[in-house]
Coordinates of C-alpha atoms in Angstrom, one line a residue:
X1 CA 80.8 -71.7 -175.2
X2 CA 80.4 -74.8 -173.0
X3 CA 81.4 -76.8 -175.9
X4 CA 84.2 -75.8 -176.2
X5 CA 85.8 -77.1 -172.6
X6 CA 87.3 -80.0 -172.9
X7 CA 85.0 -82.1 -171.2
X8 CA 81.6 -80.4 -171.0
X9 CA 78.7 -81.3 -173.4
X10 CA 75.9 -79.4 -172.5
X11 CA 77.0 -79.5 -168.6
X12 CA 75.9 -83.2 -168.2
X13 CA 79.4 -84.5 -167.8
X14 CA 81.2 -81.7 -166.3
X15 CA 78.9 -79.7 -165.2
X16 CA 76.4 -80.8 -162.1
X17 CA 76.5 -84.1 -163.4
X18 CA 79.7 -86.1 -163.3
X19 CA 80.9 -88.4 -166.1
X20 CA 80.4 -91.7 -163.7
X21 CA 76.6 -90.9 -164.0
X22 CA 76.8 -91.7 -167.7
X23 CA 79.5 -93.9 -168.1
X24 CA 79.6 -97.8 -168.4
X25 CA 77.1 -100.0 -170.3
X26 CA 73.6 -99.7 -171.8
X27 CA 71.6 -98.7 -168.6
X28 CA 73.1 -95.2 -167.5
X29 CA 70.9 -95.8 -164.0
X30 CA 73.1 -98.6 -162.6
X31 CA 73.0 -99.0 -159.0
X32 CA 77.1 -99.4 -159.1
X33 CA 77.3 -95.5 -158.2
X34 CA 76.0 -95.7 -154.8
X35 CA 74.5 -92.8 -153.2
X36 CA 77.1 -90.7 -151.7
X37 CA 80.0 -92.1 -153.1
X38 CA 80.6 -88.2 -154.3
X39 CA 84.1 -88.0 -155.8
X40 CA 86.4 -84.8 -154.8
X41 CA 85.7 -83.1 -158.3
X42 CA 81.9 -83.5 -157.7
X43 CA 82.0 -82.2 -154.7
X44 CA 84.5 -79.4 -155.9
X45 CA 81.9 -78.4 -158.1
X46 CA 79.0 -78.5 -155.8
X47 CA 80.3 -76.3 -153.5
X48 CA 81.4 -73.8 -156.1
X49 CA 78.0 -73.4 -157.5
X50 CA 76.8 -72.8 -153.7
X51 CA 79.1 -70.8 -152.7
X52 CA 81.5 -69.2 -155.4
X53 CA 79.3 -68.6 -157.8
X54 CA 76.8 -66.2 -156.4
X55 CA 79.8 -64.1 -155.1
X56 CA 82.2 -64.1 -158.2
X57 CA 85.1 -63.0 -156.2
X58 CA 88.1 -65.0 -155.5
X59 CA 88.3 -67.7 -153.4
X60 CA 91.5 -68.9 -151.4
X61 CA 92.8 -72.2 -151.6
X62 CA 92.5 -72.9 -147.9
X63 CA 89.0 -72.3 -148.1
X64 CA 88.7 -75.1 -150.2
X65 CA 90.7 -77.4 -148.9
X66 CA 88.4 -76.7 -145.9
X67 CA 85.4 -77.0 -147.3
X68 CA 86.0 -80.5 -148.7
X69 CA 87.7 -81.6 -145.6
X70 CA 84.1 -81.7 -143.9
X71 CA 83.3 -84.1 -146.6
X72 CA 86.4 -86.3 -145.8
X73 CA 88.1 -85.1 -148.6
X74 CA 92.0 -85.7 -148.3
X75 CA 94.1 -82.5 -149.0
X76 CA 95.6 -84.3 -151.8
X77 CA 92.6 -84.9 -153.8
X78 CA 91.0 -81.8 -153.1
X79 CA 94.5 -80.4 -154.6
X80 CA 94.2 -82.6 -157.4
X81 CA 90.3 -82.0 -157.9
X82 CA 91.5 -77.8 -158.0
X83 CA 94.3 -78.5 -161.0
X84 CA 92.2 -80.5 -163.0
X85 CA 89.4 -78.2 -162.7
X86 CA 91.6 -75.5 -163.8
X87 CA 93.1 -77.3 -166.7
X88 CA 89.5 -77.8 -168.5
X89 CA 89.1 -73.8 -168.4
X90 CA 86.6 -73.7 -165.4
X91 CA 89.1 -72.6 -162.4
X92 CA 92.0 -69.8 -163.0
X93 CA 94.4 -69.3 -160.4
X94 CA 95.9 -66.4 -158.9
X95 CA 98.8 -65.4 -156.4
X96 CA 98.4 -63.1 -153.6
X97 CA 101.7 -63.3 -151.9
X98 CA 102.2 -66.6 -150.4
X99 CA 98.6 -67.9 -151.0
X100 CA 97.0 -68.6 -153.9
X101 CA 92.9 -68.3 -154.5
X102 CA 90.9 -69.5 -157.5
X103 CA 88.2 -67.7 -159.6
X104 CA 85.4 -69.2 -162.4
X105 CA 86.1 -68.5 -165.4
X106 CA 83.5 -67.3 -167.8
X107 CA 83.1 -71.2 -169.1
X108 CA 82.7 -72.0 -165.3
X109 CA 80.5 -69.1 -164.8
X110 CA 78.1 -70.4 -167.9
X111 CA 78.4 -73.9 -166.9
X112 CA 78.0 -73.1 -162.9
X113 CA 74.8 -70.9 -164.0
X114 CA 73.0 -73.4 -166.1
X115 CA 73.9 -76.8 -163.4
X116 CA 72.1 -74.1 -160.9
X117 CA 68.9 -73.2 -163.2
X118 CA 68.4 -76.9 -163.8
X119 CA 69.0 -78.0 -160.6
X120 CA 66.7 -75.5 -158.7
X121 CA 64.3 -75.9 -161.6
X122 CA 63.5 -79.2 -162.2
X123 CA 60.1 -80.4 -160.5
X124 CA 59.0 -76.7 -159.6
X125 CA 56.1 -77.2 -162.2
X126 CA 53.9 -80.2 -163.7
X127 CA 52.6 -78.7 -166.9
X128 CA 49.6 -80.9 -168.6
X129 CA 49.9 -83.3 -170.6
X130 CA 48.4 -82.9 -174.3
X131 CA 49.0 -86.6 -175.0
X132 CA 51.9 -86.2 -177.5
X133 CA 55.4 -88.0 -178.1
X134 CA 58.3 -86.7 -179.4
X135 CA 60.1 -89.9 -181.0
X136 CA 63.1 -89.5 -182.9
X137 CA 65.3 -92.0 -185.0
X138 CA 68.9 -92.1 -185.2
X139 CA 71.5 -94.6 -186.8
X140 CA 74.9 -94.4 -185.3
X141 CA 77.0 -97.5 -186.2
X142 CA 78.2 -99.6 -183.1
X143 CA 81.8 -98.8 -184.2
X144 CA 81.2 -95.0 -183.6
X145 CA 81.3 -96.0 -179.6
X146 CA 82.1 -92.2 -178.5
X147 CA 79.5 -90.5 -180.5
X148 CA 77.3 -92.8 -179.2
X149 CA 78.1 -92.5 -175.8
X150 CA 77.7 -88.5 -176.6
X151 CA 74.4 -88.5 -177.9
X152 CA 73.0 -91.0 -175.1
X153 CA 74.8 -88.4 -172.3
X154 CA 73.0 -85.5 -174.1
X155 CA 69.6 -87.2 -174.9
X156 CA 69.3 -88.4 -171.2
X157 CA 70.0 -85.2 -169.8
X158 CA 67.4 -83.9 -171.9
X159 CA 65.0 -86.0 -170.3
X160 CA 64.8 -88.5 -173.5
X161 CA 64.3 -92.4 -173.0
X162 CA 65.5 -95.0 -175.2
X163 CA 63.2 -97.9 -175.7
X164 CA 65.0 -99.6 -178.4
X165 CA 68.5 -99.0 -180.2
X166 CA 68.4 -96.2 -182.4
X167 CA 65.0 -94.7 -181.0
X168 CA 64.5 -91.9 -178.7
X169 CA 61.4 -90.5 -177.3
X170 CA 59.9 -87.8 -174.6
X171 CA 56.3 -87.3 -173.8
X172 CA 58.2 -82.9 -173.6
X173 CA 57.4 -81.7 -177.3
X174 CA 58.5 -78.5 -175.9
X175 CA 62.2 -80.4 -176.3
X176 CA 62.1 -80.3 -179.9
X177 CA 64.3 -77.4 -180.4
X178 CA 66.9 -78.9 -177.7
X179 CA 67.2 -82.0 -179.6
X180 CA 67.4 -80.2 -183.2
X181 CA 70.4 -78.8 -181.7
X182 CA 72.2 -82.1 -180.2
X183 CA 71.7 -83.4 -183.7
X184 CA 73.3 -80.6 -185.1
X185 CA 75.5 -80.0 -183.2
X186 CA 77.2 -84.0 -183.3
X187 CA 76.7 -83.6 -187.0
X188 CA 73.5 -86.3 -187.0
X189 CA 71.0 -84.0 -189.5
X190 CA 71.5 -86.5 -192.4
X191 CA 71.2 -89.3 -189.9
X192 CA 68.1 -88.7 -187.8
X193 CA 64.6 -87.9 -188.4
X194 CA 62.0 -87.0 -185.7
X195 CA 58.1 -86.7 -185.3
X196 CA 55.4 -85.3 -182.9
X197 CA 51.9 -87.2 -182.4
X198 CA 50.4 -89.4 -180.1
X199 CA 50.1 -92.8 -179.4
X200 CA 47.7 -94.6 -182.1
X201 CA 46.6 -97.2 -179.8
X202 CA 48.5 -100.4 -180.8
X203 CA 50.7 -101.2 -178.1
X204 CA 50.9 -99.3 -173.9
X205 CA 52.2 -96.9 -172.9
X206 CA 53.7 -97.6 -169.8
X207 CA 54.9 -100.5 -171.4
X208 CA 57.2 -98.5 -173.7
X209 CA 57.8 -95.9 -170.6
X210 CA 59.3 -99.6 -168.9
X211 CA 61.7 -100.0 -171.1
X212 CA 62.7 -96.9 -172.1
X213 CA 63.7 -95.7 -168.2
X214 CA 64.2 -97.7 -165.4
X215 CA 61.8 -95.6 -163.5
X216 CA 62.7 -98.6 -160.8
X217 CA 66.0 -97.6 -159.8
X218 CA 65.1 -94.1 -159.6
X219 CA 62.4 -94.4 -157.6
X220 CA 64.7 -96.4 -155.1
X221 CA 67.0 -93.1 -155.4
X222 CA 64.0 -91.0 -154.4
X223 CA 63.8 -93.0 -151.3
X224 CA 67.2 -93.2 -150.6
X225 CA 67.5 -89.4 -150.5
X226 CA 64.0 -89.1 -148.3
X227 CA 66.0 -91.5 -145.9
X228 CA 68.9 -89.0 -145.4
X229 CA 67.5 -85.5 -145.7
X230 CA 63.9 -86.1 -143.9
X231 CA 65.2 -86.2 -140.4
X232 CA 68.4 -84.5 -141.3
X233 CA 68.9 -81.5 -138.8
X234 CA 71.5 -78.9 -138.3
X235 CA 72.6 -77.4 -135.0
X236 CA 75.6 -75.5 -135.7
X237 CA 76.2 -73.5 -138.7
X238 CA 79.1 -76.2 -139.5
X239 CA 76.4 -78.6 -139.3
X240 CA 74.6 -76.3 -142.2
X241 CA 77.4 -76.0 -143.9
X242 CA 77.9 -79.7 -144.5
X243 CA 74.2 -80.8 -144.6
X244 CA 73.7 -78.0 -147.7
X245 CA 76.7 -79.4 -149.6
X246 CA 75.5 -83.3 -148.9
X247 CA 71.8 -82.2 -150.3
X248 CA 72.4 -80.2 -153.1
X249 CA 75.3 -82.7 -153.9
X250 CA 73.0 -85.6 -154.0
X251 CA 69.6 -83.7 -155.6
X252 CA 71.4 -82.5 -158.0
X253 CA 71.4 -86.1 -160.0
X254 CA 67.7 -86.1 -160.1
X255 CA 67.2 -83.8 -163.4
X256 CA 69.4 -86.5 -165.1
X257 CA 68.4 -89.6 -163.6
X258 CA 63.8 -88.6 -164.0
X259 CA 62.5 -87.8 -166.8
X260 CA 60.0 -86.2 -165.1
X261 CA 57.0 -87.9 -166.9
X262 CA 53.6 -87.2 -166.8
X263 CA 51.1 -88.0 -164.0
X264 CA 48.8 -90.3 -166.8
X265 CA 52.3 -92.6 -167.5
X266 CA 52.7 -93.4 -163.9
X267 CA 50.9 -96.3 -162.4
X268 CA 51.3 -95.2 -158.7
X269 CA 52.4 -92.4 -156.8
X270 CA 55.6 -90.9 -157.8
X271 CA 58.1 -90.1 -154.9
X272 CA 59.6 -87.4 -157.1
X273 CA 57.5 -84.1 -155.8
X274 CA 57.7 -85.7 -151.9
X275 CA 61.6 -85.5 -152.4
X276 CA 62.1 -82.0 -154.2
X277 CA 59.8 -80.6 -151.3
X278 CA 62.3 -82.1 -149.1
X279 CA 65.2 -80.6 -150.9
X280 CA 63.7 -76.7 -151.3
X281 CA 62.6 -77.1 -147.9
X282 CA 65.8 -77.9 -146.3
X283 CA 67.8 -75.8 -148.7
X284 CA 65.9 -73.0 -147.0
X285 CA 66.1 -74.1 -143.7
X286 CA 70.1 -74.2 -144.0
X287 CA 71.1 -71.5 -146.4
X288 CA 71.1 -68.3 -144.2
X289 CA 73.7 -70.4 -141.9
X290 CA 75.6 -72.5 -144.5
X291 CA 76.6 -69.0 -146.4
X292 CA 77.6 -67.6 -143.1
X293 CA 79.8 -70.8 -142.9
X294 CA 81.3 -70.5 -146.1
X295 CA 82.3 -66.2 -145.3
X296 CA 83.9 -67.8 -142.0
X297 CA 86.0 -69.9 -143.8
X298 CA 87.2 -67.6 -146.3
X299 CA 88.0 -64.9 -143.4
X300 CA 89.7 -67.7 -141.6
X301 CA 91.9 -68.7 -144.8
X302 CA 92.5 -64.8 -145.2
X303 CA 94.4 -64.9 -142.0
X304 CA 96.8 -67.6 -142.7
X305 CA 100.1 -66.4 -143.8

């Protein structure tokens, strides 16, 4: 189902994880997207799965136009953001005299649905660690640039890490059966062949963790987001409103940038479970109000003629 919107392979690029994520060269963790340099479609998105999804009923232009104006979002984009969000099959329009509102389709319903389970997911749990690799090979010729780009947006969603060109591995066995169906389903079966085992003692481990993620950059993320949502309060339920959109807008990279690695592969402590406290905690703290926001909004669009 999600493959088959235009631009959606397993939700990493259109879903609640935007296409600038992943584009670019090699390294898919460049510091060239800043933090908070959101884009109106991102934010479009983010605030759908907030607010729109959990009451799949329609929702009126003006209230979106709204919505992304407290995130200094110019009419026109937020227009534009709307028509090209309808044109992959996520939004469908509607006229109710001289207004118009939008609903999710079932695509954006799927897509919306999984972004949230991922999103609110990720870091809940730190299973152990049986000491096992998943390592798969793949040859994709260098003039196959797309498919390549494809499989490195799915893989790394996935949580995979590429040490080398043509070699992907996760210390997740449990991923097996989500890779078997990448491969499949970019027509790679006669191409790729994959293992489970562990390590046989020639070599390190972290070593090969190194260059497979730039655990680095993310870390520097991590702190970035612990500098902005920390301290972050909200007195108003505006305030809520705003600061619930800027957290789950910038959290939600995290299940695509971390791989989420075992404790035993990390040589210090990780920021990652400090931050995601941070986030559900604040989530919480905000919600009750930030909904409220959102049904103000669409009573106050209701009333325009």
């Amino acid at each position: 189902m999600l493959d088959q919107v235009v631009l959606s392979p397993q939700i990493v690029e259109e879903g609640y994880v935007t296409a600038e994520h992943v584009a670019g060269g090699s390294n898919p963790l460049s510091r060239r997207r800043e933090v908070g340099s959101a884009s109106a479609r991102s934010l479009l998105l983010t605030i759908l799965g907030e607010f729109a999804l959990p009451r799949q009923e329609p929702v009126w232009t003006a209230t979106i136009l709204d919505a992304l104006a407290l995130h200094d979002v110019e009419e026109r984009a937020a227009r534009q953001a709307l028509s090209r969000t309808s044109s992959e099959g996520l939004l469908a329009s509607s006229r109710h005299g001289r207004r118009s509102a939008w609903e999710l389709t079932d695509s954006g319903v799927e897509l919306l649905t999984e972004g949230a389970e991922r999103i609110y997911g990720f870091m809940r749990s730190a299973p152990a660690w049986d000491g096992r690799w998943l390592t798969l090979a793949v040859s994709i010729p260098e003039t196959q640039r797309k498919l390549r780009h494809r499989l490195r947006t799915r893989f790394t969603w996935l949580g995979l890490g590429s040490p080398q060109s043509g070699l992907w591995i996760t210390p997740d066995t449990s991923k097996v059966e989500g890779v078997r169906r990448v491969v499949d389903e970019l027509g790679l079966t006669g191409q790729a062949f994959s293992w489970v085992g562990e390590a046989s003692g020639i070599g390190d481990e972290k070593s090969l963790v190194s260059s497979a993620w730039d655990l680095a950059d993310v870390e520097s993320r991590y702190l970035d987001f612990l500098g902005l949502f920390s301290e972050r309060r909200a007195e108003s339920a505006v305030d809520a409103f705003a600061a619930q959109v800027a957290l789950v807008q910038e959290w939600r990279r995290f299940p695509f940038l971390d791989p989420d690695l075992p404790r035993e592969l990390l040589d210090h402590e990780w920021p990652g479970p400090r931050a995601a406290a941070v986030f559900h905690d604040r989530h919480s703290q905000w919600h009750r109000r930030a909904q409220a926001r959102w049904d103000e909004l669409q009573a106050d669009a209701a009333q325009r003629i």
